[in-house]
mmCIF file of the C-alpha atoms, coordinates in Angstrom:
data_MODEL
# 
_entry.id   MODEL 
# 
loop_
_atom_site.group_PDB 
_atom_site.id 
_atom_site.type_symbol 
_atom_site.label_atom_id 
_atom_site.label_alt_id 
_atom_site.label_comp_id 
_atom_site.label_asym_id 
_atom_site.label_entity_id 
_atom_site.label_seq_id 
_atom_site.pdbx_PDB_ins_code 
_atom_site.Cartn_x 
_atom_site.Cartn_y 
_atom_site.Cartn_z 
_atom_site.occupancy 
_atom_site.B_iso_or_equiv 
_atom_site.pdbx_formal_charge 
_atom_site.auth_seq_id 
_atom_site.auth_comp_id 
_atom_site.auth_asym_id 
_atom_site.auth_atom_id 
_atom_site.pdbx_PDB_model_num 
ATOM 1  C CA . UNK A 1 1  ? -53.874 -64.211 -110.637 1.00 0.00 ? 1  UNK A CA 1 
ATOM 2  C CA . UNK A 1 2  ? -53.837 -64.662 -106.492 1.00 0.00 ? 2  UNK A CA 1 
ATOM 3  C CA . UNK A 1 3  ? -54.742 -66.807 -103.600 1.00 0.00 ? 3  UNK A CA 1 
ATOM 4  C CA . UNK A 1 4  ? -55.287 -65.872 -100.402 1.00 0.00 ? 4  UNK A CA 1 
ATOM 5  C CA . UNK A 1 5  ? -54.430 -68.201 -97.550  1.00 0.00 ? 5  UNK A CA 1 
ATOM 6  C CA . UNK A 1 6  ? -53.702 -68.302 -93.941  1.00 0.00 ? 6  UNK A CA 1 
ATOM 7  C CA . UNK A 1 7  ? -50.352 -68.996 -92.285  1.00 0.00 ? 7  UNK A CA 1 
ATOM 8  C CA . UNK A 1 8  ? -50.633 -70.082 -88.565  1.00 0.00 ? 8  UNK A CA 1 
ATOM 9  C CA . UNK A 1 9  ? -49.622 -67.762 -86.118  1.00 0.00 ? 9  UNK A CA 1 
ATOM 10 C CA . UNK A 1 10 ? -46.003 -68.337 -84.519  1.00 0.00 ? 10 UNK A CA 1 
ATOM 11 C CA . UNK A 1 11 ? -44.555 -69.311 -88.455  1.00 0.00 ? 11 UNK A CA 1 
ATOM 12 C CA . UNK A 1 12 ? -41.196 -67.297 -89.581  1.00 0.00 ? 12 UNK A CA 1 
ATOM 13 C CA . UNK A 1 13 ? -42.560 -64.778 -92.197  1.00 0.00 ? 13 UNK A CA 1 
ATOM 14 C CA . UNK A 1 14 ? -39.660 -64.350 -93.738  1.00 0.00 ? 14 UNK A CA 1 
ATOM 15 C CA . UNK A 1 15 ? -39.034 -68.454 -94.281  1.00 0.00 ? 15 UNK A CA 1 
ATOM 16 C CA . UNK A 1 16 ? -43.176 -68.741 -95.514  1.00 0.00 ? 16 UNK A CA 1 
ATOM 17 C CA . UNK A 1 17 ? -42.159 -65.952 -98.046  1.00 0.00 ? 17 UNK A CA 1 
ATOM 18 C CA . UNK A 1 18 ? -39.464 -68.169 -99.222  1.00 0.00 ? 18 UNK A CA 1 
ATOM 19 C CA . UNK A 1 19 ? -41.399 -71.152 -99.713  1.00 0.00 ? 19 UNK A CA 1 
ATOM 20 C CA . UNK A 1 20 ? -44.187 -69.681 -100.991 1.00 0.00 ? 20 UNK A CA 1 
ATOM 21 C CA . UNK A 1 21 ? -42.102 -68.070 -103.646 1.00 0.00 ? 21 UNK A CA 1 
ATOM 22 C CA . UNK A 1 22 ? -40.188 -71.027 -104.735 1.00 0.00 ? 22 UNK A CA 1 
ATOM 23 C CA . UNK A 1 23 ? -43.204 -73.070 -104.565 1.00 0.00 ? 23 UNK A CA 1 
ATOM 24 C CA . UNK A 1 24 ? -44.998 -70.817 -107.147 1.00 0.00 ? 24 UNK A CA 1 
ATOM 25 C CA . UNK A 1 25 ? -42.125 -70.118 -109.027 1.00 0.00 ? 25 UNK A CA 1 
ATOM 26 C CA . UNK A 1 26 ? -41.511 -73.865 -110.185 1.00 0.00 ? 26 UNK A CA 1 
ATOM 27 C CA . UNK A 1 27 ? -45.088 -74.049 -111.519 1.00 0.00 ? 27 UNK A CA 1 
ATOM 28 C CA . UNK A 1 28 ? -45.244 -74.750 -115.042 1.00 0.00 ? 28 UNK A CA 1 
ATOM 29 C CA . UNK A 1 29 ? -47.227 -71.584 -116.973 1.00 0.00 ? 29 UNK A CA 1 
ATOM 30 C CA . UNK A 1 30 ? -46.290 -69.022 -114.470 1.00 0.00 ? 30 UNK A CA 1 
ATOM 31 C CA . UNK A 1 31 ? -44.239 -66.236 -116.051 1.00 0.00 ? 31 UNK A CA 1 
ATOM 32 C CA . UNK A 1 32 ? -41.086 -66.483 -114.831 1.00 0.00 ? 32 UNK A CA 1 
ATOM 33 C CA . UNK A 1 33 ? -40.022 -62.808 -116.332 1.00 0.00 ? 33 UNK A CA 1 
ATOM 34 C CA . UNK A 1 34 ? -42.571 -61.278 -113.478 1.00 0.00 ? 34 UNK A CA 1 
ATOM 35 C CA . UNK A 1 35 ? -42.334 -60.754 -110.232 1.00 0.00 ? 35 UNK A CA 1 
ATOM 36 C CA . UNK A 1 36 ? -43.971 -63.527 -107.823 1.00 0.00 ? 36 UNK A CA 1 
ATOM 37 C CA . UNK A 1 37 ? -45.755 -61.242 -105.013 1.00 0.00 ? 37 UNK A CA 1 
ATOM 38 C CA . UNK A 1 38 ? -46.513 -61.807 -101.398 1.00 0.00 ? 38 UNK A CA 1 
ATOM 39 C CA . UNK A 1 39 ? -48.368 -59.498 -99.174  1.00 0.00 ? 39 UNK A CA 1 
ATOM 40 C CA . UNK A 1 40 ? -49.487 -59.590 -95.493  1.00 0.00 ? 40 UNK A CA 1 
ATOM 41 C CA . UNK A 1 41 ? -52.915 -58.940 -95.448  1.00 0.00 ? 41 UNK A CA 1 
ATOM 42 C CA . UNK A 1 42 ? -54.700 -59.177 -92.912  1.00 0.00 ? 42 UNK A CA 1 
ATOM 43 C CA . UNK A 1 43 ? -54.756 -60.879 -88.524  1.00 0.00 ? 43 UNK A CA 1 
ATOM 44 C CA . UNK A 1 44 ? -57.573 -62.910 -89.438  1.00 0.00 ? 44 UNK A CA 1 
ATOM 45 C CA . UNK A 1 45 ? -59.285 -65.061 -86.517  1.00 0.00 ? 45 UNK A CA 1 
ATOM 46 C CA . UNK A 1 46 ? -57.101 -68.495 -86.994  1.00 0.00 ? 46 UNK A CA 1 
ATOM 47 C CA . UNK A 1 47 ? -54.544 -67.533 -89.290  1.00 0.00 ? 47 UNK A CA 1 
ATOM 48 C CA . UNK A 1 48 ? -52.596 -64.405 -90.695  1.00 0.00 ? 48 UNK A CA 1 
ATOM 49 C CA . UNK A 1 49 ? -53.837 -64.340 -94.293  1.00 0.00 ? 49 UNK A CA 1 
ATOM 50 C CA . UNK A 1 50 ? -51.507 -63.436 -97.118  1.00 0.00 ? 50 UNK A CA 1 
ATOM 51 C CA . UNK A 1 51 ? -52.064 -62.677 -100.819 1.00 0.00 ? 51 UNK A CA 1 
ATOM 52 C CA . UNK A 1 52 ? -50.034 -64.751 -102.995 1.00 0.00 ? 52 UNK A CA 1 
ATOM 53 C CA . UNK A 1 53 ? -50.063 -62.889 -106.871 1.00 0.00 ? 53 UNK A CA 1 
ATOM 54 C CA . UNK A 1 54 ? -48.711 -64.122 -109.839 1.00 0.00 ? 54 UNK A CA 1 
ATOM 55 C CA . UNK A 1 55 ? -48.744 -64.006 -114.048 1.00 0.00 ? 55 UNK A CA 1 
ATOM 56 C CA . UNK A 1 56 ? -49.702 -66.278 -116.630 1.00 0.00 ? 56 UNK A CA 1 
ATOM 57 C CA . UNK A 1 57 ? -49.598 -65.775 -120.006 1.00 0.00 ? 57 UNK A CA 1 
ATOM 58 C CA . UNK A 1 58 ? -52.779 -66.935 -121.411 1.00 0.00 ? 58 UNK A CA 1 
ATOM 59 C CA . UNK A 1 59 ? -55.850 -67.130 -119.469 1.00 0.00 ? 59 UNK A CA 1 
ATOM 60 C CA . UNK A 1 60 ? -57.300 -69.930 -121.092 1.00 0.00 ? 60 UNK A CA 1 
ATOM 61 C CA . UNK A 1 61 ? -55.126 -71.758 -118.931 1.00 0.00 ? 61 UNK A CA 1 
ATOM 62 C CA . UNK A 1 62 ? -56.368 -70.133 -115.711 1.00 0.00 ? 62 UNK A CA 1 
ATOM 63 C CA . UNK A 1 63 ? -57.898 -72.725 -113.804 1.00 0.00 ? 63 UNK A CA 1 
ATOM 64 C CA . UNK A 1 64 ? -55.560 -75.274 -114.358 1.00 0.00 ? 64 UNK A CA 1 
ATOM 65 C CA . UNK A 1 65 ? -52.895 -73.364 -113.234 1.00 0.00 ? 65 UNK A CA 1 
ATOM 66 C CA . UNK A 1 66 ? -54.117 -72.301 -110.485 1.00 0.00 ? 66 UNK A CA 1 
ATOM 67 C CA . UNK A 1 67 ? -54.832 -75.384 -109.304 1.00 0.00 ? 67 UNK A CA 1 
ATOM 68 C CA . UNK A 1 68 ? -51.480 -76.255 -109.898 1.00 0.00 ? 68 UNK A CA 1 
ATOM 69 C CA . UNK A 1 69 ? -50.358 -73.057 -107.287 1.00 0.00 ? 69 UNK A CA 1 
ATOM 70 C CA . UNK A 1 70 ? -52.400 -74.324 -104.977 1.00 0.00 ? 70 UNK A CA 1 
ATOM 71 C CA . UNK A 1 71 ? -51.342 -77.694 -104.877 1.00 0.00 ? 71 UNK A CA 1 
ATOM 72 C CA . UNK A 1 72 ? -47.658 -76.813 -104.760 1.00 0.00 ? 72 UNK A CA 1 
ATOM 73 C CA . UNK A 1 73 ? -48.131 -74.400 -102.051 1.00 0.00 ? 73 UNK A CA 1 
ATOM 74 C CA . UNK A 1 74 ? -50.404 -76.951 -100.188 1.00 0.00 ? 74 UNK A CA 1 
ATOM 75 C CA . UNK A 1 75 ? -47.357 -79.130 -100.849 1.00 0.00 ? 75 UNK A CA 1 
ATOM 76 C CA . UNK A 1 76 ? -44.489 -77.014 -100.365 1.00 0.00 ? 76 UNK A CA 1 
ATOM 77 C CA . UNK A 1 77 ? -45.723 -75.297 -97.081  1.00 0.00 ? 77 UNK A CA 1 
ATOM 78 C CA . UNK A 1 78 ? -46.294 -79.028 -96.057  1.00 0.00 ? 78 UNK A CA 1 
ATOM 79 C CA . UNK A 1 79 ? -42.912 -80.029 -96.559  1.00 0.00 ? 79 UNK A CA 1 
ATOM 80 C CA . UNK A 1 80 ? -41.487 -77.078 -94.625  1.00 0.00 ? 80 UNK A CA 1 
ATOM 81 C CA . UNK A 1 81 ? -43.378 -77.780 -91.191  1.00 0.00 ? 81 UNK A CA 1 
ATOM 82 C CA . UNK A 1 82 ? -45.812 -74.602 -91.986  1.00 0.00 ? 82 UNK A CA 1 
ATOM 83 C CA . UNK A 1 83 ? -49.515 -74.851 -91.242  1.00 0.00 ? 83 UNK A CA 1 
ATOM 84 C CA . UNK A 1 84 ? -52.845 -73.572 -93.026  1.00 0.00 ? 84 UNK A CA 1 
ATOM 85 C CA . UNK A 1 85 ? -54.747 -73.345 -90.150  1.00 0.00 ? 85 UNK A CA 1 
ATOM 86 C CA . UNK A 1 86 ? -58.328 -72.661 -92.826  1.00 0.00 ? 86 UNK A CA 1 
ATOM 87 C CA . UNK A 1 87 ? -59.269 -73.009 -95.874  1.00 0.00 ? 87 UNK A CA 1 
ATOM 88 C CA . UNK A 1 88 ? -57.829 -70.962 -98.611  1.00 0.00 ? 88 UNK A CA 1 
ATOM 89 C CA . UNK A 1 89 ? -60.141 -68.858 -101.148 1.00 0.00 ? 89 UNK A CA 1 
ATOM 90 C CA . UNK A 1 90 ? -58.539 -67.961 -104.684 1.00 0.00 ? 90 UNK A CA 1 
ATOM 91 C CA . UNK A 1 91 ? -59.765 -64.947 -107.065 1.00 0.00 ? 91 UNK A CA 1 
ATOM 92 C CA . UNK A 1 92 ? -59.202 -64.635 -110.865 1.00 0.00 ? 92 UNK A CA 1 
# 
């Protein structure tokens, strides 16, 4: 599964990778035997938008995981003083 969302411009990469990772790493239902991706998309107008990937194990579960990602990211990037300049858009 992913979400995409944007990172305001001037944030330390390497410290949103962090957080982002931890964030998504502490959900409950995401497979902590796979690797927790993120990828630089994309200089989008606001924001530079990365791709945030990760695995769950049954896909039943889908949207209510993913809902959890995105409110610990929300929450985590929050916490750490990092802005989401626009709204985020998540695939399946």
């Amino acid at each position: 599964m992913y979400t995409d969302i944007g990172i305001s411009y001037g944030s330390d990469m390497t410290r949103v990778r962090e957080v982002i990772e931890d964030a998504v790493d502490k959900v409950e239902n995401v497979l902590s035997d796979k690797p927790i991706q993120v990828y630089f998309l994309k200089f989008g107008d606001k924001a530079r938008v990365m791709r945030v990937r990760w695995w769950i194990d049954d896909y039943d579960n889908k949207n209510s995981v993913n809902d959890k990602v995105n409110s610990a990211l929300e929450t985590a990037l929050h916490q750490a003083g990092i802005q989401i300049p626009f709204n985020t858009k998540n695939k399946t």
